[in-house]
XYZ file of C-alpha atoms in Angstrom:
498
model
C -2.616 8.999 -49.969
C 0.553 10.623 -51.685
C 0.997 13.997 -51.652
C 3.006 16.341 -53.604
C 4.952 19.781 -52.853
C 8.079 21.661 -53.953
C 11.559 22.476 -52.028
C 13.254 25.383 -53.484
C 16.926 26.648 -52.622
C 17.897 29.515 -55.049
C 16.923 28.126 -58.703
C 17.195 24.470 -57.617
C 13.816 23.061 -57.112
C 13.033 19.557 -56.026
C 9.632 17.644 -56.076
C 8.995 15.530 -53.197
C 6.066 12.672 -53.295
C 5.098 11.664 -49.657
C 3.625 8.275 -48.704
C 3.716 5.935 -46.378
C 2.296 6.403 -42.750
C 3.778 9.155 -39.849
C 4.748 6.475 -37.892
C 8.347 4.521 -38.444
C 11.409 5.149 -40.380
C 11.315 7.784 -43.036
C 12.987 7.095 -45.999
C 14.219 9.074 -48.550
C 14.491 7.610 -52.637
C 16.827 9.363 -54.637
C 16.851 8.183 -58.146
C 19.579 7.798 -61.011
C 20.406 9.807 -64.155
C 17.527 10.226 -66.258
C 15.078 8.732 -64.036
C 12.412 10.421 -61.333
C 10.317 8.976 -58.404
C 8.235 7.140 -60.287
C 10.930 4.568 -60.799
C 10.975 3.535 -57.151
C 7.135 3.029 -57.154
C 7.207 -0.984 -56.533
C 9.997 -0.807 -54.001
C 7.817 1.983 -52.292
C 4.750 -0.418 -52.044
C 6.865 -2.879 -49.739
C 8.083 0.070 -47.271
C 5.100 2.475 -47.408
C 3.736 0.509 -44.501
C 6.421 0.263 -42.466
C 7.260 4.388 -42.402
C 6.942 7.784 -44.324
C 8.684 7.553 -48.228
C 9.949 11.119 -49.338
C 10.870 9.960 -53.252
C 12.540 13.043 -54.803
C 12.427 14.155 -58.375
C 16.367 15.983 -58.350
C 16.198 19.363 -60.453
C 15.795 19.117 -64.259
C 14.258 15.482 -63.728
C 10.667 14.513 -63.920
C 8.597 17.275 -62.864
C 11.047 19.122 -61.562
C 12.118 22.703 -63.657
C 15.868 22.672 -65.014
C 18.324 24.946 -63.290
C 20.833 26.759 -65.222
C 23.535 24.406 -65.074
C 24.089 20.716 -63.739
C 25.134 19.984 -60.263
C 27.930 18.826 -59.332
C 27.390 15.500 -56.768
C 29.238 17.477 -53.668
C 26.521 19.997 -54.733
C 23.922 17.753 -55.132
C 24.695 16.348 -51.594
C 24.543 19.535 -50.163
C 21.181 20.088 -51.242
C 19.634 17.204 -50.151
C 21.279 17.761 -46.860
C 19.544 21.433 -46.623
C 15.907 20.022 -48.160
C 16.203 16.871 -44.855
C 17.007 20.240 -42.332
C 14.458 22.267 -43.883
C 11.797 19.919 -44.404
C 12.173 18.122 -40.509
C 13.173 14.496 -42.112
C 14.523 13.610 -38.658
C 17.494 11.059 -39.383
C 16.331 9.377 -42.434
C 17.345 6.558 -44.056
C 18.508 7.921 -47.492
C 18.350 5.453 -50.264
C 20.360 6.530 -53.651
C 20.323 4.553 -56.752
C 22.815 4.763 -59.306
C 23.958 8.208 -59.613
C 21.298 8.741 -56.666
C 23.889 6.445 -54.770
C 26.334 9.183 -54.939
C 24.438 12.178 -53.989
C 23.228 10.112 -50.960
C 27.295 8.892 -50.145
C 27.539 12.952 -50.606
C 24.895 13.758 -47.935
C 25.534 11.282 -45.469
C 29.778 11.922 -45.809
C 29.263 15.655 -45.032
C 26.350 15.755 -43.006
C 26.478 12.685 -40.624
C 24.180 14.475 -38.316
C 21.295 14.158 -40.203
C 21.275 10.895 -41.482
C 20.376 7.126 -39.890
C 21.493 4.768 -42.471
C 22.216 4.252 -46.009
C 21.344 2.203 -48.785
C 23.318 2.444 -52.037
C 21.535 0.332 -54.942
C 23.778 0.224 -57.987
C 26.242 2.703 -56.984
C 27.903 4.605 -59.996
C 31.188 4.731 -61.281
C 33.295 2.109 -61.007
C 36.754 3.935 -61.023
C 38.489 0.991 -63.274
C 35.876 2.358 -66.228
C 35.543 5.494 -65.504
C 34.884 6.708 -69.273
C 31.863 7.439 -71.182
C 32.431 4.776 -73.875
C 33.203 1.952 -70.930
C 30.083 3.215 -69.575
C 28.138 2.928 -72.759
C 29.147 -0.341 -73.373
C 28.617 -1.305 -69.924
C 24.537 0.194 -70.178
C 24.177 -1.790 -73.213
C 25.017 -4.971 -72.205
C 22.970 -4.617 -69.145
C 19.882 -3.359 -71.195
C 19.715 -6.739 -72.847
C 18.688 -8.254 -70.064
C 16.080 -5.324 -68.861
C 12.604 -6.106 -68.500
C 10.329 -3.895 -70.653
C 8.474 -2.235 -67.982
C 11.876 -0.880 -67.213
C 12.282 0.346 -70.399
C 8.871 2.166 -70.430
C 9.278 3.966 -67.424
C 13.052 4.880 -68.632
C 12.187 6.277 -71.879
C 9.334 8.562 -70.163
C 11.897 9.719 -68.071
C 14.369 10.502 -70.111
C 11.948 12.352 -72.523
C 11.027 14.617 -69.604
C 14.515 15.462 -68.885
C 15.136 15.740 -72.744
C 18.173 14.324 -74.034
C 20.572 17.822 -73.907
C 19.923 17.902 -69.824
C 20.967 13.873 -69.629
C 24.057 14.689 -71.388
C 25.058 17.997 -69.692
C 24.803 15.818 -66.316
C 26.923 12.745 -67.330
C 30.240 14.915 -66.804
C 29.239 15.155 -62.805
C 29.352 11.706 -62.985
C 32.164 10.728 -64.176
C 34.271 12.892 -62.518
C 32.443 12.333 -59.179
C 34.554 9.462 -56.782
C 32.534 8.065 -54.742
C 35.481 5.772 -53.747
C 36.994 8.958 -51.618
C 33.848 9.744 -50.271
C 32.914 6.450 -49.038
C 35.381 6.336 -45.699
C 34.220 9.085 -44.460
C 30.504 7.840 -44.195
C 29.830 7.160 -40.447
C 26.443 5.841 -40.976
C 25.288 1.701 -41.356
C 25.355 1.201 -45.067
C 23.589 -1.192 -47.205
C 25.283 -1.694 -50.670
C 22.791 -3.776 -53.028
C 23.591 -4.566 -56.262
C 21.765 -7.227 -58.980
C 23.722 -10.294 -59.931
C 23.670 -9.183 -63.791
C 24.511 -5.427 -63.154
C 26.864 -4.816 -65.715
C 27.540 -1.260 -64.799
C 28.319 -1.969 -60.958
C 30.829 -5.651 -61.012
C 30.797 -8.019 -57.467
C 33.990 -6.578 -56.851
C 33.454 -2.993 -57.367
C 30.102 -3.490 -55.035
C 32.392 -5.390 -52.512
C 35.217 -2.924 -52.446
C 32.507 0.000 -51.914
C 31.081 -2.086 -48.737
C 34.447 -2.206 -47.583
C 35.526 1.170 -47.875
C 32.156 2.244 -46.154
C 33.159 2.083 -42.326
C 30.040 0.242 -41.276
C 29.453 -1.359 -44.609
C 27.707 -4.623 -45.578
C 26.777 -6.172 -49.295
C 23.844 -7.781 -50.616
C 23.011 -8.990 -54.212
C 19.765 -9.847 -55.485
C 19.964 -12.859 -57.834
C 18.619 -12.867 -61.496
C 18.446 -9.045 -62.148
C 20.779 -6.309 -63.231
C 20.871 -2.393 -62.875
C 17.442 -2.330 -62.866
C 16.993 -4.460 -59.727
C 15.135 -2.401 -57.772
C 12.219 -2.191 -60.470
C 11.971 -5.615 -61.387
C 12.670 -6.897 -57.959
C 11.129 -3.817 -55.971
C 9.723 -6.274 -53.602
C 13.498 -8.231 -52.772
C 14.963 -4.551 -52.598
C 12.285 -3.437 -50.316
C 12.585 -5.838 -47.828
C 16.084 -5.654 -47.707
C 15.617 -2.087 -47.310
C 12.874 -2.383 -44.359
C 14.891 -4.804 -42.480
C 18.015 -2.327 -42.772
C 16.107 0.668 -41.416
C 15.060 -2.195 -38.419
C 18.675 -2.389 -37.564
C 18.464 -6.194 -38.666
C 21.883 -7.513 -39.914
C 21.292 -7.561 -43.833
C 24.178 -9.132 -46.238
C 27.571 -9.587 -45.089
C 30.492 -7.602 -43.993
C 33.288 -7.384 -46.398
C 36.989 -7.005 -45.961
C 38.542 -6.931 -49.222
C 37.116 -7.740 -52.722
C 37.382 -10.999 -53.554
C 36.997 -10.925 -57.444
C 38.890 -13.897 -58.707
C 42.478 -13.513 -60.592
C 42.249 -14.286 -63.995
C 45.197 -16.370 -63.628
C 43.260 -19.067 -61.225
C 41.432 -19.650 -65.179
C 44.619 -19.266 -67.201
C 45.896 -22.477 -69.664
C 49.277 -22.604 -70.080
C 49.053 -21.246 -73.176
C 47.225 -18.427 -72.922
C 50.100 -17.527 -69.972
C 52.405 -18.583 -72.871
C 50.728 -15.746 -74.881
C 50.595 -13.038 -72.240
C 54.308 -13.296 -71.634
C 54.962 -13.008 -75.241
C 52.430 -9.492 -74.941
C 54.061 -8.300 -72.086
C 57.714 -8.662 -73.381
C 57.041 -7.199 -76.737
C 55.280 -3.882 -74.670
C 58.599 -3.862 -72.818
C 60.687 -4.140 -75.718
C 58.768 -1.487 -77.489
C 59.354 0.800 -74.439
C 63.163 0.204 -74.219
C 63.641 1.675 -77.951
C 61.968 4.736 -76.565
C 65.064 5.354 -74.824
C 67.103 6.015 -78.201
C 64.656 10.001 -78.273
C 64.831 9.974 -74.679
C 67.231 12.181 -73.257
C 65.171 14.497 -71.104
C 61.807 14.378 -69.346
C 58.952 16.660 -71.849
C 59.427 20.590 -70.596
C 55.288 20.568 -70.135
C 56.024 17.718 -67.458
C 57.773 20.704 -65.210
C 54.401 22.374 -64.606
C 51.122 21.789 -63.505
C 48.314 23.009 -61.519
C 49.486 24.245 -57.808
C 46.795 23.071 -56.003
C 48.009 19.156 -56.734
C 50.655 17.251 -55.836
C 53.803 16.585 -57.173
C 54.487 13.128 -58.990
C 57.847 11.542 -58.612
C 58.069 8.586 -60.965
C 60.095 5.792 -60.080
C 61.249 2.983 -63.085
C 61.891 -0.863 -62.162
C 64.998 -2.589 -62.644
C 66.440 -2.551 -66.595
C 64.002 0.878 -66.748
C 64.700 3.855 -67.854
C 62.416 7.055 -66.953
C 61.013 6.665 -70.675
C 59.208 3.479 -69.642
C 57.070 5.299 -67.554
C 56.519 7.906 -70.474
C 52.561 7.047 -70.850
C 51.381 7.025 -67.482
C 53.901 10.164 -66.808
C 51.987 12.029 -70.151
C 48.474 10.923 -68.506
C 49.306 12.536 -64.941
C 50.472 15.457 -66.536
C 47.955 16.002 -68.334
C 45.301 16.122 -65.788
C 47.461 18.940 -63.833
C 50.041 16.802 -61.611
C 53.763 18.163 -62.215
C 56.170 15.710 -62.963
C 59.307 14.214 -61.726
C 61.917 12.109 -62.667
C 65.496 11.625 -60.651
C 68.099 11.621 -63.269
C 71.400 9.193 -62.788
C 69.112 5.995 -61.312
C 70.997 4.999 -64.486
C 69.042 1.025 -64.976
C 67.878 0.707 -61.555
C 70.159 -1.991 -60.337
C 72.103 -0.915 -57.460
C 70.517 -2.077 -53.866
C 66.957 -0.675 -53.000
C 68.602 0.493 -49.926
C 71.132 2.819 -51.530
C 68.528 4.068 -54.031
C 66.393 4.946 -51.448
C 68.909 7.029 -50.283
C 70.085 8.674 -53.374
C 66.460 9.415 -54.097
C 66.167 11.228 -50.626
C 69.399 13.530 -51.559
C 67.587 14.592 -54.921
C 64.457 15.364 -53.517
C 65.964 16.927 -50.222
C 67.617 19.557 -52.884
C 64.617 21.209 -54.012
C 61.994 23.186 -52.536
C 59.090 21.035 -51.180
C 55.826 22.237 -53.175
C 52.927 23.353 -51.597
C 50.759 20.158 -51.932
C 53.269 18.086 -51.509
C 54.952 14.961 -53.317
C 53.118 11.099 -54.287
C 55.677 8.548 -55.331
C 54.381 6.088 -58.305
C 56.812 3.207 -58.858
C 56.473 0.348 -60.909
C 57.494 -2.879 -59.873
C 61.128 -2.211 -57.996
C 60.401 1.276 -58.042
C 57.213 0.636 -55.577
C 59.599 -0.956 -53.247
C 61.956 2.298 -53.680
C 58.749 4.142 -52.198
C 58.028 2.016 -49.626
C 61.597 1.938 -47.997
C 61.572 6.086 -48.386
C 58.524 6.246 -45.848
C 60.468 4.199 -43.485
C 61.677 5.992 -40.092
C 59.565 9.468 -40.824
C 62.022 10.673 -43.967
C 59.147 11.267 -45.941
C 57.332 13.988 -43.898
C 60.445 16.467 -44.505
C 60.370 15.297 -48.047
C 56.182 16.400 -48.585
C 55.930 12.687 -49.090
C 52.186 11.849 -48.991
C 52.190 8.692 -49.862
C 53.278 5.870 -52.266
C 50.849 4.604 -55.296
C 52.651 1.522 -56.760
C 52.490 -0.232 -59.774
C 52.949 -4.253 -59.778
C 54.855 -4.258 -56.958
C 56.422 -7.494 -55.372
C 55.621 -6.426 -51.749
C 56.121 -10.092 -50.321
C 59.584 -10.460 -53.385
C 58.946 -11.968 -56.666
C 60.013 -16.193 -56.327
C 60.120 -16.155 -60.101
C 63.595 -14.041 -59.639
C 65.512 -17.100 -59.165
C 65.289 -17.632 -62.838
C 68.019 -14.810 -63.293
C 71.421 -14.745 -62.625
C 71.836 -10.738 -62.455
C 71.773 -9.801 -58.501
C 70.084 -7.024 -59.219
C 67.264 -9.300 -59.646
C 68.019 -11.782 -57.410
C 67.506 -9.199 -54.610
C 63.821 -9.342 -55.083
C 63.312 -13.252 -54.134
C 61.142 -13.503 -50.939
C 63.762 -13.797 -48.172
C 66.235 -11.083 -49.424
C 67.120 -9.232 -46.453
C 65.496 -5.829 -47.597
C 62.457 -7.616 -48.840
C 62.060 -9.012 -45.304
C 62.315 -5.779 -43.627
C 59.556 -3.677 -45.938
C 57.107 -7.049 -45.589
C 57.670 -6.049 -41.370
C 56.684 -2.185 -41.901
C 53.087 -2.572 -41.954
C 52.650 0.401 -40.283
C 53.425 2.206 -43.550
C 50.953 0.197 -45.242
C 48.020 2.783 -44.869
C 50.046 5.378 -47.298
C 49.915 2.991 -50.027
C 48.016 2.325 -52.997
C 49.098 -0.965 -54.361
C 47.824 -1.318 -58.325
C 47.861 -4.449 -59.942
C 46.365 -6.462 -63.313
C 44.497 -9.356 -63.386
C 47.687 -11.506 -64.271
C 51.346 -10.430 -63.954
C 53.327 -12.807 -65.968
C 56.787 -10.975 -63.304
C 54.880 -11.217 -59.823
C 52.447 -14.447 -59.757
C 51.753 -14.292 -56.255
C 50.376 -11.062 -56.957
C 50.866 -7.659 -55.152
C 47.918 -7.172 -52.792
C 49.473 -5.554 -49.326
C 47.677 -6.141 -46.224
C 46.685 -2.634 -44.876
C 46.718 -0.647 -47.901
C 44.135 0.326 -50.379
C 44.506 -2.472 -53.105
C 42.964 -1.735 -56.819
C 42.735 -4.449 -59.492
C 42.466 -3.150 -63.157
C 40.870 -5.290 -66.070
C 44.542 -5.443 -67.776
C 47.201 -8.212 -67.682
C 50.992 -7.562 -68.292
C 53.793 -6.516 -66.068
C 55.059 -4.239 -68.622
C 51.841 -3.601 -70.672
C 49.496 -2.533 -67.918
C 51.833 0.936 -67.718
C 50.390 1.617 -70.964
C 46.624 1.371 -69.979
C 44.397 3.755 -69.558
C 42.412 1.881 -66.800
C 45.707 2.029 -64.762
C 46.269 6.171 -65.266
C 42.867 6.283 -64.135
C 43.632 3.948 -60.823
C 47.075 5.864 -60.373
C 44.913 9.436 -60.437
C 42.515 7.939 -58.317
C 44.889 6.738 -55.633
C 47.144 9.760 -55.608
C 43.435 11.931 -54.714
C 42.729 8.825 -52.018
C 46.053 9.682 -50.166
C 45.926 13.670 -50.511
C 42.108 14.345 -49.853
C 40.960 15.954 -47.033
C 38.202 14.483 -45.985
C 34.888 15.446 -46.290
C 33.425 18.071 -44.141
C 30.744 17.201 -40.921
């Protein structure tokens, strides 16, 4: 028989519905935004046998009374971490859907102690569309599909929470990263999603089972966000044979979402190169108003890194304008070395030049993150060689369509400048053998680069796709500030606390 009590820290108060029976697991359901334990009822039936069920009803959803303001997931985490201590929920396995998924990633990342394994069903926000609209649009092409006893339980819930609460707590959401949180889980973890989930893609669901030290993936077929409704009893077992220890779904390395060029007519290449080029040509008559770098680029917020930007070949520092205004504006100072002139002499020498200018000035507080585009990635890469970085505050290098392994389509060119990036140029050859560096980079890349065909995935570093082709173009996208801002918080985060 279910019972029902309160935990209370402070104002926060969270409902907790017991089932099950004493003996076995105990798992703990932590639902999504807008949603409360009665969502997980069908999954529940298929592990209510099997151990004790604590589902939760977070504060300000479901029965649960509305705190003052809206959590923030770290917050959230840390909450369900004191109700496990307080209540005696001896090494649980927490199960998050959702948004649920990231106040469980929260819990388990900074309180390994006091968790067994994880599940994460539908784990929220993928950080390629991390905006509200890209969200929207994402929930409403999944709720085509959703069955209507999904529906009727949603819209109850979401009338209890009332719509001002649901929209106060979308903001923790977005800005939440689950991505940087992920790593530091030491627990088994089980990420589920359904094959039609619009809001979670196979490759975001992948990449979050790989980041996820002793991660595995599983999809259930035929059903999208709402997968653990429709198909409680699929989910459940998955989940049962999880908290057995049994190997569920597979171990994943590295997403394997498939390049959009692998589809791509001629044509339609045709008519990305003709995109691309006019982005870039756009970009060049920038440089006509472009004598210095914006005054608001020299400042930002003291507690984050500095960006250094670094141009390709035939770039100026305008190029780079967009993405530059974008890191600004969410607090990063900016840099740009002046006299790189086009970016044609050797990578070598530029390195070097760039390690002068830097070495010049005072090394801020919280430190320096390269971004280069295309040449300028390889810039980076070369300045982490042989430990020059660390007396620079170098933390790390995120690059932008970078030809790690050269770019074969340079033999198309006569200039040298270019020809230096084929495959077997000397300097080429030596960054491809620095693999130890590889860790300290974020390689970012679109789904087909017109420049760099083979692609610029690099074995050993953290490698993000974004939904945009273009060499040039993808500079301009806001998907690719976001994976930039992302990457630069992936290589200065601490990580979470144990």
């Amino acid at each position: 028989m279910a019972m029902t009590r309160e935990f209370r820290s402070g104002e926060r108060v969270v409902l907790i519905r017991e089932s099950g029976i004493p003996d076995g697991p105990a798992y703990v359901l932590v639902h999504g935004l807008g949603m409360a334990h009665e969502y997980w009822d069908a999954m529940a039936e298929v592990i209510e046998p099997t151990g004790t069920v604590y589902a939760l009803d977070l504060p300000g959803f479901g029965g649960a009374p509305e705190p003052s303001r809206p959590l923030s997931m770290a917050e959230s985490g840390e909450l369900l971490a004191e109700l496990l201590a307080a209540e005696g929920i001896r090494r649980p396995v927490l199960v998050g859907h959702s948004t649920g998924a990231q106040v469980v990633a929260e819990a388990a990342a900074r309180h390994p102690e006091l968790v067994g394994r994880v599940v994460l069903i539908g784990a929220t926000v993928n950080p390629r569309e991390r905006t509200l609209a890209k969200q929207v649009l994402r929930f409403l092409q999944d709720i085509a599909i959703v069955n209507p006893k999904v529906l009727a339980t949603g819209f109850a819930a979401y009338l209890d929470a009332g719509p001002r609460w649901f929209i106060a707590n979308l903001r923790p959401m977005l800005d939440h990263r689950i991505e940087l949180v992920l790593p530091s889980i030491e627990a088994e973890t089980l990420v589920i999603r359904g094959e039609h989930d619009h809001l979670v893609p196979r490759y975001w669901a992948e990449e979050m089972a790989a980041l996820a030290p002793r991660g595995r993936f599983a999809e259930v077929p035929g059903r999208g966000h709402d997968t653990m409704v429709v198909t409680g009893h699929r989910v459940g077992e998955l989940v049962a044979r999880h908290a057995r220890g049994d190997p569920v779904g597979r171990a994943v390395t590295q997403p394997d979402e498939p390049l959009e060029i692998a589809r791509m007519t001629p044509l339609s290449a045709l008519g990305w190169w003709a995109l691309d080029y006019a982005y870039a040509a756009a970009r060049q008559l920038a440089l006509l108003g472009a004598r210095r770098e914006p005054a608001h680029w020299r400042t930002g917020e003291a507690g984050k890194p500095e960006v250094v930007l670094l141009p390709g070949v035939y770039e100026h520092w305008s190029f780079l304008r967009p993405l530059g205004d974008a890191l600004n504006a969410a607090g990063h100072r900016v840099v740009i070395v002046h006299g790189l002139g086009a970016n044609r002499r050797p990578i070598v020498d530029t390195s070097a030049r760039l390690e002068r200018a830097l070495g010049r000035v005072r090394v801020p507080e919280a430190g320096r993150v390269i971004v280069g585009h295309s040449k300028g990635g390889l810039i980076g890469k070369h300045l982490l060689l042989d430990g020059r970085a660390e007396a620079l505050g170098i933390r790390g290098l995120v690059a932008v369509c970078t030809p790690f392994a050269g770019a074969r389509r340079a033999r198309l060119f006569r200039d040298p400048s270019i020809r230096a990036l084929l495959p077997g140029d000397e300097t080429i050859v030596l960054l491809g053998s620095a693999a130890s560096m590889n860790s300290r980079v974020v390689s970012v890349f679109g789904t087909y680069d017109p420049h760099v065909p083979d692609g610029s995935v690099l074995d050993g570093a953290t490698n993000v796709r974004v939904p945009v082709a273009g060499h040039f173009r993808i500079l301009g996208a806001h998907e690719t500030a976001l994976a930039v801002l992302d990457g630069i918080a992936m290589l200065t985060s601490p990580p979470a606390a144990g």
